[in-house]
PDB file of C-alpha atoms in Angstrom:
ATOM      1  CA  UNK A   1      -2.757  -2.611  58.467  1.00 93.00           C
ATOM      2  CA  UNK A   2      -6.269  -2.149  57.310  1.00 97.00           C
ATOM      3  CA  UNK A   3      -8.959   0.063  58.721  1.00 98.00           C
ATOM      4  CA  UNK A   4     -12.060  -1.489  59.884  1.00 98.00           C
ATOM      5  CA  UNK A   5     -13.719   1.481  61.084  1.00 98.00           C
ATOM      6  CA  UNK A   6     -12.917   5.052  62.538  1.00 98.00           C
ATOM      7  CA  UNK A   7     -15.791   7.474  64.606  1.00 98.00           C
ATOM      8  CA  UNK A   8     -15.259  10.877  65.867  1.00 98.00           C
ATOM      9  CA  UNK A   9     -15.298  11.201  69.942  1.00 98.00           C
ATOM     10  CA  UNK A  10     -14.485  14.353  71.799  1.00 98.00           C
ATOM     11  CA  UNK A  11     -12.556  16.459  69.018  1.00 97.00           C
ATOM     12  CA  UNK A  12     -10.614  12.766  68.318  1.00 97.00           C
ATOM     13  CA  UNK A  13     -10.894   9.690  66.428  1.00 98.00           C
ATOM     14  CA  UNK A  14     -11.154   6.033  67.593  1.00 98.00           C
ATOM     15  CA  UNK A  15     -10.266   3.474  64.945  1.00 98.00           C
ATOM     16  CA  UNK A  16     -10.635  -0.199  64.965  1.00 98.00           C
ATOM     17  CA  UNK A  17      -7.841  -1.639  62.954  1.00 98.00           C
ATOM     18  CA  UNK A  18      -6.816  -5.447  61.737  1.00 98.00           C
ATOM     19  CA  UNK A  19      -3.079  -6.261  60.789  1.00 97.00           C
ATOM     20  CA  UNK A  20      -1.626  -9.660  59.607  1.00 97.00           C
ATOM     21  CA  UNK A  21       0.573 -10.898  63.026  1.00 98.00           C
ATOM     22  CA  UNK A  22       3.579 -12.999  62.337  1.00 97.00           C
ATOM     23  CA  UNK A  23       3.804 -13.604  65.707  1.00 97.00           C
ATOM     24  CA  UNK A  24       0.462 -15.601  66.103  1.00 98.00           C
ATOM     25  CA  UNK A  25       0.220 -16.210  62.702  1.00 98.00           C
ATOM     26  CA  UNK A  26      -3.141 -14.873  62.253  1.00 98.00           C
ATOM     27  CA  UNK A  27      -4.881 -11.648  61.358  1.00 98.00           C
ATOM     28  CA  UNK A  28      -5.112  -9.540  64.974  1.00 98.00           C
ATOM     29  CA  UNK A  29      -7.968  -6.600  65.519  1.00 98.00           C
ATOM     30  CA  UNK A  30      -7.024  -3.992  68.008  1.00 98.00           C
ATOM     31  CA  UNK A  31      -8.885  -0.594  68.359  1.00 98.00           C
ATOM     32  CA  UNK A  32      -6.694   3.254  68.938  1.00 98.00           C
ATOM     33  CA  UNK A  33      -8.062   6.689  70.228  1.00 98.00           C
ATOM     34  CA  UNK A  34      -6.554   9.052  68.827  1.00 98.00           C
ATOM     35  CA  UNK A  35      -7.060  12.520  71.115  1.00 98.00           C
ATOM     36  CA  UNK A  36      -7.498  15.884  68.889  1.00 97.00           C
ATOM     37  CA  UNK A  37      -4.204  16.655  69.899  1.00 95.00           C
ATOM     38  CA  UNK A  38      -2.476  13.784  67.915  1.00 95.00           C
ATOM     39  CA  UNK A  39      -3.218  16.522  64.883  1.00 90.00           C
ATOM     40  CA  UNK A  40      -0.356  18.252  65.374  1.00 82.00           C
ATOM     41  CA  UNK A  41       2.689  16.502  68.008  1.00 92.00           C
ATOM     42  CA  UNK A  42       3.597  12.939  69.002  1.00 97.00           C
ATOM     43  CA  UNK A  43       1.920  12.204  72.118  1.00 98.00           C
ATOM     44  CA  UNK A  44       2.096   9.610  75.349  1.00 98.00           C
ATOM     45  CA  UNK A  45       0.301   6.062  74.664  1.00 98.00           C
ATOM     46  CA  UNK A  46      -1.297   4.278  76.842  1.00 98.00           C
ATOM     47  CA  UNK A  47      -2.056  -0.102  76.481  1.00 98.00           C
ATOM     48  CA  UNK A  48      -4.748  -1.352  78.116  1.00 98.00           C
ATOM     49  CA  UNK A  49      -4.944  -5.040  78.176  1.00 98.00           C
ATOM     50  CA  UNK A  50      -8.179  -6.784  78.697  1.00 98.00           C
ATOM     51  CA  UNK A  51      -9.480  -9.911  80.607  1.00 97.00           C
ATOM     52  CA  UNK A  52     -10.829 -12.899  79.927  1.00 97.00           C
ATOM     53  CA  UNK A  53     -13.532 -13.687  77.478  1.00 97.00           C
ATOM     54  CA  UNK A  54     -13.006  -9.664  76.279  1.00 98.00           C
ATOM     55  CA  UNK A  55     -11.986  -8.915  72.578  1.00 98.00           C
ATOM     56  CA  UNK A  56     -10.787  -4.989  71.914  1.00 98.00           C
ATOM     57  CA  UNK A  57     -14.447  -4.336  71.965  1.00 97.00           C
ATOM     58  CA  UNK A  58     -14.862  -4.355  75.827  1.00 97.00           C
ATOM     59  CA  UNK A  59     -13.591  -1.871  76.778  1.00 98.00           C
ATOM     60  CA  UNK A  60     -13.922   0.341  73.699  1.00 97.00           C
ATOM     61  CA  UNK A  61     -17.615   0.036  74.140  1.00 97.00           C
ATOM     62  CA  UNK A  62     -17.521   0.078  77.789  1.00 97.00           C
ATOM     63  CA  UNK A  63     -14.667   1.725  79.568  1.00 97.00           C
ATOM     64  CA  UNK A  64     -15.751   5.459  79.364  1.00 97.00           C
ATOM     65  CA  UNK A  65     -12.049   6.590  78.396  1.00 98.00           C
ATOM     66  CA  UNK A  66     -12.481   9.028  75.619  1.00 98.00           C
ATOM     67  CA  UNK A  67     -13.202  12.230  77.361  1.00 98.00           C
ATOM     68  CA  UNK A  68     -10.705  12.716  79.173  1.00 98.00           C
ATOM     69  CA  UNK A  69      -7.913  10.813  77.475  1.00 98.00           C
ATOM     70  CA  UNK A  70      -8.776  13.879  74.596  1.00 98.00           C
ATOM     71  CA  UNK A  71      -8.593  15.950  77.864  1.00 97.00           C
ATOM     72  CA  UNK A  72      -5.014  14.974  78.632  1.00 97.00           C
ATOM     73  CA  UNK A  73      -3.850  14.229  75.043  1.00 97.00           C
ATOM     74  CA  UNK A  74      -2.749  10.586  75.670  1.00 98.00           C
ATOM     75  CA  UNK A  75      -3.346   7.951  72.942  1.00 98.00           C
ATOM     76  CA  UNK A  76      -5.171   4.714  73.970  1.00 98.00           C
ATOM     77  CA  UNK A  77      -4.130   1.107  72.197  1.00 98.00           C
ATOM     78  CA  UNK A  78      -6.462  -1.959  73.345  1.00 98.00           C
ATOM     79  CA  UNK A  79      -5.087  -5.194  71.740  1.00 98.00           C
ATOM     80  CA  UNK A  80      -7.515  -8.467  71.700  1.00 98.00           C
ATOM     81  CA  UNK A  81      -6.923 -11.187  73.768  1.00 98.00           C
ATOM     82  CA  UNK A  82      -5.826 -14.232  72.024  1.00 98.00           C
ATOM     83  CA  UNK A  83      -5.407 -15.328  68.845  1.00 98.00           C
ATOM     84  CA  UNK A  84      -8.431 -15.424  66.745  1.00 97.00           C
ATOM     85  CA  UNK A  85      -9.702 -17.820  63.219  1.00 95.00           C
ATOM     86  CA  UNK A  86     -11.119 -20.898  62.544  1.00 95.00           C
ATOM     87  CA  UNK A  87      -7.641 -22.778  62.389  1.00 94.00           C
ATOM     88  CA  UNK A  88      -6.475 -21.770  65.972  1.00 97.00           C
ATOM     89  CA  UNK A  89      -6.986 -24.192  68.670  1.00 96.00           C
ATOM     90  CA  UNK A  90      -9.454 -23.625  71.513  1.00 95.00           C
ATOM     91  CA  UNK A  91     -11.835 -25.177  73.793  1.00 95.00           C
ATOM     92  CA  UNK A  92     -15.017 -23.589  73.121  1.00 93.00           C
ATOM     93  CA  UNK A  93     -16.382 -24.495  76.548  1.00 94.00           C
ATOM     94  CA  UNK A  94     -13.703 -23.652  78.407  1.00 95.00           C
ATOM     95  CA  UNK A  95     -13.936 -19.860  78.694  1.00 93.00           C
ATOM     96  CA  UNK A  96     -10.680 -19.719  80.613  1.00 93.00           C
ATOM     97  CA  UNK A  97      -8.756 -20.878  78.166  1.00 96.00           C
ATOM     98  CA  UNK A  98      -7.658 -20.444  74.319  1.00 94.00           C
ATOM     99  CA  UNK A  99      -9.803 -18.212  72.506  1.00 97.00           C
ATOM    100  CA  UNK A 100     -10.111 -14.757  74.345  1.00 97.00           C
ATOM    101  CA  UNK A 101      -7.855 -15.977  77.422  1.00 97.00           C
ATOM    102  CA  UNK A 102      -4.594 -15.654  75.876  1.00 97.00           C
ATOM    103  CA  UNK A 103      -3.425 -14.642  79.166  1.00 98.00           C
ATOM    104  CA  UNK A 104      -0.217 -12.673  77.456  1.00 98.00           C
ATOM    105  CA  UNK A 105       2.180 -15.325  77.755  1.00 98.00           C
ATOM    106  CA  UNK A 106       4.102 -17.213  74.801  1.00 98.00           C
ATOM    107  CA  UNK A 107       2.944 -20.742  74.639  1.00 98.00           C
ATOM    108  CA  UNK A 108       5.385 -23.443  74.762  1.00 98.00           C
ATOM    109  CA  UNK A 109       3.059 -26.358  74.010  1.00 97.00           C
ATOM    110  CA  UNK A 110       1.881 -27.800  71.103  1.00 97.00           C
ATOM    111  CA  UNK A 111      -0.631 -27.364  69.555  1.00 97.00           C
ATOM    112  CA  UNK A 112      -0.809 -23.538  71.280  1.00 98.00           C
ATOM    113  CA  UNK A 113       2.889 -23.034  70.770  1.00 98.00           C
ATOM    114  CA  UNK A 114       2.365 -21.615  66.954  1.00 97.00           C
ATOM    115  CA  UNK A 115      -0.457 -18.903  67.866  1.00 98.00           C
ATOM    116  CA  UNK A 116      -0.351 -18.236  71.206  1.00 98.00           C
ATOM    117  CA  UNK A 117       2.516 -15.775  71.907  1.00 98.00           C
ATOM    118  CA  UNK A 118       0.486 -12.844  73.274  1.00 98.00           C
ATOM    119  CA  UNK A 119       3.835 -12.011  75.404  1.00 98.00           C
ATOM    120  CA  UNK A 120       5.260 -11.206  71.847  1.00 98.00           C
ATOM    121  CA  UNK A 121       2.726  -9.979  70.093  1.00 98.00           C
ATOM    122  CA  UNK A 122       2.154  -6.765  72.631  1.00 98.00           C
ATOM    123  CA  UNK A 123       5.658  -6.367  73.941  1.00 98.00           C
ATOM    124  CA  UNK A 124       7.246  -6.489  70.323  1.00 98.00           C
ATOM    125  CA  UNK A 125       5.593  -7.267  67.231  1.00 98.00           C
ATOM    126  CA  UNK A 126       2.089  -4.173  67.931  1.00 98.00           C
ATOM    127  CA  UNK A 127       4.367  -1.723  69.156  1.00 98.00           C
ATOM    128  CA  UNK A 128       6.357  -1.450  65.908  1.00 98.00           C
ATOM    129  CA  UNK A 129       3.541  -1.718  63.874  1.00 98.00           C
ATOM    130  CA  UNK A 130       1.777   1.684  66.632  1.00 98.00           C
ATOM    131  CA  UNK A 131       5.251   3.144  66.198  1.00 98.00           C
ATOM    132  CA  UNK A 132       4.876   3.400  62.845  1.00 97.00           C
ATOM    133  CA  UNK A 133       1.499   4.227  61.731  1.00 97.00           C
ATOM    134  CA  UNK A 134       0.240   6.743  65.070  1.00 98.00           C
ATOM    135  CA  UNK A 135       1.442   9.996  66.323  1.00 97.00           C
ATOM    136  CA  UNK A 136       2.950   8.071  68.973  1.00 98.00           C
ATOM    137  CA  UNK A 137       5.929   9.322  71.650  1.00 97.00           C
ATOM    138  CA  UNK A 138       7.143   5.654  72.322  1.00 97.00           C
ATOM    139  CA  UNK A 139       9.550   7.423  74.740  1.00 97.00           C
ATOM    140  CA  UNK A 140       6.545   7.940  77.107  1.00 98.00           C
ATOM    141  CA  UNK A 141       4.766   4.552  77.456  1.00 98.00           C
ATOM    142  CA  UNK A 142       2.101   3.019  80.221  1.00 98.00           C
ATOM    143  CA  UNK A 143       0.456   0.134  80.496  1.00 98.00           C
ATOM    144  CA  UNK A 144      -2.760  -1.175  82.842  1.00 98.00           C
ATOM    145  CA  UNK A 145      -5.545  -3.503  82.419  1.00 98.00           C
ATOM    146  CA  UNK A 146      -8.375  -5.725  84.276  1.00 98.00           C
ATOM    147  CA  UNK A 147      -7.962  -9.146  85.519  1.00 98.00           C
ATOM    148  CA  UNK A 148      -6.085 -11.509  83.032  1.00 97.00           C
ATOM    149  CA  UNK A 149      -5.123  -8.418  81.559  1.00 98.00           C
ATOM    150  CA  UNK A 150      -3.988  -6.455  84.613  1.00 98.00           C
ATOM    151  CA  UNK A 151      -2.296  -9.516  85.314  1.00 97.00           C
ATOM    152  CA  UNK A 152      -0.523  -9.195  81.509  1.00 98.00           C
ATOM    153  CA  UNK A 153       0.036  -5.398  82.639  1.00 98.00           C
ATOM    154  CA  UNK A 154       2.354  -6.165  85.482  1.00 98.00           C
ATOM    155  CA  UNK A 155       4.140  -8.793  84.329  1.00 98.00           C
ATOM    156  CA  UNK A 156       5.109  -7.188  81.197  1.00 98.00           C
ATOM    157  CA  UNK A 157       6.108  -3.595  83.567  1.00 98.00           C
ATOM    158  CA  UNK A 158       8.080  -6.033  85.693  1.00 98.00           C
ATOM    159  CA  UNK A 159      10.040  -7.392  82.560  1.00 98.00           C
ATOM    160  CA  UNK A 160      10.354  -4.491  80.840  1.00 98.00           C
ATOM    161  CA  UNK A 161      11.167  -1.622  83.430  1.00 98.00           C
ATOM    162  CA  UNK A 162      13.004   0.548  81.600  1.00 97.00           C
ATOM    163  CA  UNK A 163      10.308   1.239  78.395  1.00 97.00           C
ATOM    164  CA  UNK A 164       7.528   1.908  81.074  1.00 98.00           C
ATOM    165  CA  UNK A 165       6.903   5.088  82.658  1.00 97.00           C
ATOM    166  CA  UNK A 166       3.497   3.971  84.554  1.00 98.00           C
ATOM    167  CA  UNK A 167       1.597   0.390  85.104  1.00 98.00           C
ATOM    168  CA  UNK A 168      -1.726   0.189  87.161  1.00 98.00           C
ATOM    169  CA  UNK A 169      -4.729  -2.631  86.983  1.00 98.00           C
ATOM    170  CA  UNK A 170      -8.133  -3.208  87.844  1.00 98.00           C
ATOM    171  CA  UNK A 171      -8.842  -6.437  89.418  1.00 98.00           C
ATOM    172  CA  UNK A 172      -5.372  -8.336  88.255  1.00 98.00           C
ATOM    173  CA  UNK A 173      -4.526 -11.961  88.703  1.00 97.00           C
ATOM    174  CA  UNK A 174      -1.758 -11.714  90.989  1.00 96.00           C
ATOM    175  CA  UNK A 175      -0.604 -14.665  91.533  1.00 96.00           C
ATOM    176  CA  UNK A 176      -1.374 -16.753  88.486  1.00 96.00           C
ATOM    177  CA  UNK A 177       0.623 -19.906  89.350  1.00 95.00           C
ATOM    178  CA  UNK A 178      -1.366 -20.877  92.034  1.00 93.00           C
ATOM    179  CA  UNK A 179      -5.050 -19.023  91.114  1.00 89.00           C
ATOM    180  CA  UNK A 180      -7.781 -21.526  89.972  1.00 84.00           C
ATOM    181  CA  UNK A 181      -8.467 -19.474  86.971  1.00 82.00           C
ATOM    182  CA  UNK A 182      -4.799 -19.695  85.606  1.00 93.00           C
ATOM    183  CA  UNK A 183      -3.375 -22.966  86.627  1.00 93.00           C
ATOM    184  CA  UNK A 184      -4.899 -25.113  84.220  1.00 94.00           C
ATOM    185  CA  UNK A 185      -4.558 -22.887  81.200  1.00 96.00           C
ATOM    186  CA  UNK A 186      -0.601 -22.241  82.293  1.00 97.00           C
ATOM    187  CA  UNK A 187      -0.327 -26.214  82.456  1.00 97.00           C
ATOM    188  CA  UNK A 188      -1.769 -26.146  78.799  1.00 97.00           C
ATOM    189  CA  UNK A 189       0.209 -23.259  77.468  1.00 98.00           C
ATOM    190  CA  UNK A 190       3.721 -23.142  78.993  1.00 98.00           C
ATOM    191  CA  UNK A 191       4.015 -27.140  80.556  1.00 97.00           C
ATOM    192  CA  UNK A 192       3.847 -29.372  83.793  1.00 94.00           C
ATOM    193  CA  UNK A 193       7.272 -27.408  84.914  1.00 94.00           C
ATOM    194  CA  UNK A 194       6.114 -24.967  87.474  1.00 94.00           C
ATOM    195  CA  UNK A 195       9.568 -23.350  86.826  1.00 95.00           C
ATOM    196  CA  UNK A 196       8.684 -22.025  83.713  1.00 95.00           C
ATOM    197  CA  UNK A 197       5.201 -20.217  85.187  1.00 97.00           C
ATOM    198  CA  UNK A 198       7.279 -17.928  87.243  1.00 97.00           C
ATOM    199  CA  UNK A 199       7.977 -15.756  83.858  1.00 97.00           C
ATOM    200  CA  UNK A 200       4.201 -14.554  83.731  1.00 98.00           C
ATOM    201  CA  UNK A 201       3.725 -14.553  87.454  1.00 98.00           C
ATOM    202  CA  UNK A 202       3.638 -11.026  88.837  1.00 98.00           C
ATOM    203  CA  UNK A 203       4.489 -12.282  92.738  1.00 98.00           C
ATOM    204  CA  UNK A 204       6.882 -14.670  91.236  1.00 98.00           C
ATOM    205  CA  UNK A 205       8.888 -12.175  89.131  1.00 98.00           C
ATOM    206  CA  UNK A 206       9.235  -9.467  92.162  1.00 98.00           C
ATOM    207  CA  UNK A 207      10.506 -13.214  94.154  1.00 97.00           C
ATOM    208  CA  UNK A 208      12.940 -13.121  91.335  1.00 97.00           C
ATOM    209  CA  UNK A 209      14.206  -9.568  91.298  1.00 97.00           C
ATOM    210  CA  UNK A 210      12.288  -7.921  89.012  1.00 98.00           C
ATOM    211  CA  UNK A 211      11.512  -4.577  89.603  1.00 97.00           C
ATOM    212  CA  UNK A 212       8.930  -1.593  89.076  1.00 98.00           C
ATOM    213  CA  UNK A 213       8.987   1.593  90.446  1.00 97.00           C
ATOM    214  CA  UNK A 214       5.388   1.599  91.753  1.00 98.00           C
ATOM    215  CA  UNK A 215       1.910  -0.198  91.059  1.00 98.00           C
ATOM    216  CA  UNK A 216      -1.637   1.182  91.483  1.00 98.00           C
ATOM    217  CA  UNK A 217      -4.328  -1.519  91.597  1.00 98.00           C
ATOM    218  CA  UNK A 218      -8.207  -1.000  92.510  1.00 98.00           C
ATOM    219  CA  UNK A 219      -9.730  -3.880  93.308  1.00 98.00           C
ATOM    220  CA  UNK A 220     -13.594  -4.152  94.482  1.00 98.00           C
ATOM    221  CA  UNK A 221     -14.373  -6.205  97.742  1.00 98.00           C
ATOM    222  CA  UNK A 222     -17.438  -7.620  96.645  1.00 98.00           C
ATOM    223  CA  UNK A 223     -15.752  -8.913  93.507  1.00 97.00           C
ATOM    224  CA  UNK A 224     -16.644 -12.687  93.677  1.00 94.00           C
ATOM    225  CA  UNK A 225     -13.387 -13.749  92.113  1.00 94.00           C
ATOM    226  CA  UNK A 226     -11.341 -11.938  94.957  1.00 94.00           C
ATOM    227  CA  UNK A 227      -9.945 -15.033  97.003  1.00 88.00           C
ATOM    228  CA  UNK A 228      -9.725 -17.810  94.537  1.00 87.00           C
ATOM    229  CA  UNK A 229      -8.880 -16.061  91.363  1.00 91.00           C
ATOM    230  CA  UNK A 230      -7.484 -12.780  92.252  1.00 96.00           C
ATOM    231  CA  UNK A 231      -5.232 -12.699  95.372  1.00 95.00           C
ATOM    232  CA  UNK A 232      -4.727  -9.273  95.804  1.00 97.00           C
ATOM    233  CA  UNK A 233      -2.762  -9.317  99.239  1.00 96.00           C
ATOM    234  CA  UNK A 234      -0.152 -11.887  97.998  1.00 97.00           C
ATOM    235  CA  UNK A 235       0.738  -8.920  95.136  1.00 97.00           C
ATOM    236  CA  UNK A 236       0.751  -6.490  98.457  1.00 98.00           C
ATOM    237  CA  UNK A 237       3.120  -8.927 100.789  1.00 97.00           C
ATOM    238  CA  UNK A 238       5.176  -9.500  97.230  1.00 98.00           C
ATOM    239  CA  UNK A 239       5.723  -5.955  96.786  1.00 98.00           C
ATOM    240  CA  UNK A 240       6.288  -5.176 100.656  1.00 97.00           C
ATOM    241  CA  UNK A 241       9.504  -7.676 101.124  1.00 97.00           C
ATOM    242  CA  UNK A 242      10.619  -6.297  97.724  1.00 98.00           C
ATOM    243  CA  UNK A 243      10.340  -2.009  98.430  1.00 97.00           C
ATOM    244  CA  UNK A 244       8.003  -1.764  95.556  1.00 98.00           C
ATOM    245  CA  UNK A 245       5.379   0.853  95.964  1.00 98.00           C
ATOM    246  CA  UNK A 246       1.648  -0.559  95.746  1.00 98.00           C
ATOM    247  CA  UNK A 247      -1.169   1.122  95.845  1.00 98.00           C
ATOM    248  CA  UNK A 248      -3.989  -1.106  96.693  1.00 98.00           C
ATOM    249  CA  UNK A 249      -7.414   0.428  97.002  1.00 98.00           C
ATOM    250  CA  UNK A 250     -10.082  -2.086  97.968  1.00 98.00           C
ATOM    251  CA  UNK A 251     -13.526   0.004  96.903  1.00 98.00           C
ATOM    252  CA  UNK A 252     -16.412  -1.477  99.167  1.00 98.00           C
ATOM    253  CA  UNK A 253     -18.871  -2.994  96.987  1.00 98.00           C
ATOM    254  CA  UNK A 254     -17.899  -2.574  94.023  1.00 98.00           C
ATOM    255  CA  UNK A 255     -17.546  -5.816  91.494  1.00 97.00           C
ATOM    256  CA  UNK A 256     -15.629  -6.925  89.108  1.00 97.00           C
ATOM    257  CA  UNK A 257     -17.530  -5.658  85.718  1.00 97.00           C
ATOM    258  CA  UNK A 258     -17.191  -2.669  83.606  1.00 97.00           C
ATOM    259  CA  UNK A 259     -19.529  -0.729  85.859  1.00 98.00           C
ATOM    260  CA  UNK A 260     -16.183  -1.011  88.182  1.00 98.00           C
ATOM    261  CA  UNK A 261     -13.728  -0.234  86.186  1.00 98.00           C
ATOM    262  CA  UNK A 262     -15.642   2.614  84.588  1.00 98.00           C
ATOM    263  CA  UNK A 263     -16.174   3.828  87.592  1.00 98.00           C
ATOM    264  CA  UNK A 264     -12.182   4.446  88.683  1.00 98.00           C
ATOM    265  CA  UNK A 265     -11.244   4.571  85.023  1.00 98.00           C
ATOM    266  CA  UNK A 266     -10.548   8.678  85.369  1.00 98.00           C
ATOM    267  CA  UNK A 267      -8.069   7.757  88.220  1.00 98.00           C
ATOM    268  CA  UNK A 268      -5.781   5.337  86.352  1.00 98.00           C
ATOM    269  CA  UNK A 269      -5.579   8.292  83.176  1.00 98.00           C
ATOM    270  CA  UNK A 270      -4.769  10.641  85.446  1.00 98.00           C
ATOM    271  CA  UNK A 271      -2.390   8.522  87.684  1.00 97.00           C
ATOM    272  CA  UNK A 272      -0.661   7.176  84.036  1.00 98.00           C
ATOM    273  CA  UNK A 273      -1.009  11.267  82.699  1.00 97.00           C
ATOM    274  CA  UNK A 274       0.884  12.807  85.444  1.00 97.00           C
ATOM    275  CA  UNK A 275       3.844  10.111  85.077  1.00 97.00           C
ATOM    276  CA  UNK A 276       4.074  10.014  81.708  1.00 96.00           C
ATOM    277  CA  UNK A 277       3.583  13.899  81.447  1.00 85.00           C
ATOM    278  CA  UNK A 278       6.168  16.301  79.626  1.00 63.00           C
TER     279      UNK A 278
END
């Protein structure tokens, strides 16, 4: 792991970091806060996945999470998106797809199937390298993130119930398998066999038994992306016929930029905080 850069922010430190990734077989940035009370104790982390066209940068820059993630002494990981170089394959004018929409699956398609494995590289291959370089209690773990990455949040809570404590998500793609945003890129990454979509499909995994204790999700009603790309009632009738508990807030007028999630950001720490508490 090397250091790219480290800045003090409310008595703690947030570091931007790069690490060679087996796993996508490329060198992969990701940023950390660390809260002033990583000095002395392991502490509760927190990944936030980001959406399309973001790098680590987006919400780092933009999310307004600092204060009062020092405040509650929870450590903040936000990965990148995809796979990043000069050698991977992309389609530069396709901002829904390869670079920056990695969409946290593992591609099963050549020529994405060698890079991207975003489903790997956050569920396995970051965590060990977190484990072992940050004051981190991996016993106390949450996830959440915004649109392809809020989709990537509760997908990956679905599959992996039992190292979770808390999952929430701004904006997600619910119901990637039939969204206009997702169904070309999961054509490209995973095949024509629809079968094989249901694994990154939040609606299709709770279909398929997969289980989470509860879900918060804010999602803005003058988000332009709400019907076609989003879906957020199809997650709410998924999670109704299953007994999962959603909370769905729709918050009139609000979009589906930063200046959204910024805005609820404080809610999801404290929602994550008190589950993933002492």
């Amino acid at each position: 792991m090397k250091t790219i850069s480290t800045e003090n922010s409310h008595g703690g430190t947030q570091g931007v970091y790069v690490n060679r990734s087996d796993v996508c077989d490329c060198d992969m940035t990701f940023a950390v806060f660390l809260p002033p009370q990583a000095k002395g104790r392991k502490l509760p982390v927190l990944w936030y996945l980001s959406g399309l066209t973001c790098t680590h940068a987006n919400v780092m820059d933009k999310g307004e999470y600092r204060r009062l993630a020092a405040e509650l002494g929870i450590i903040i990981v936000c990965p990148d998106t995809s796979p990043r170089g000069d050698a991977i394959p992309d389609e530069p004018d396709n901002w829904q797809f390869g670079k920056g929409a990695g969409f946290y699956v593992d591609a099963t398609e050549p020529p994405f199937a060698q890079n991207y494995r975003m489903y790997s590289y956050i569920v396995d291959e970051l965590p060990k390298l977190i484990a072992a370089e940050f004051p981190v209690d991996m016993t106390r773990q949450g996830i959440f993130g915004h649109s392809m990455g809020g989709h990537g949040a509760i997908t990956i809570a679905l599959k992996n119930p039992e190292r979770f404590g808390s999952c929430s998500a701004f904006a997600p793609i619910s119901h990637p398998s039939v969204s206009g945003w997702s169904k070309p890129a999961f054509q490209k990454y995973l095949g024509s066999d629809e079968a094989r979509w249901r694994a990154y499909d939040a609606c299709s995994l709770i279909e398929d038994g997969h289980r989470f204790p509860e879900f918060l999700v804010d999602q803005g009603t003058a988000d332009s992306f709400l019907e076609d790309g989003l879906r957020p009632e199809e997650l709410r009738q998924a999670c109704e016929t299953a007994g999962i508990s959603l909370r769905l807030r729709m918050q009139e007028g609000y979009g589906h930029s930063y200046f959204f999630i910024s805005t609820f950001m404080e809610d999801h720490l404290r929602w994550h905080a008190r589950r993933l508490g002492d």
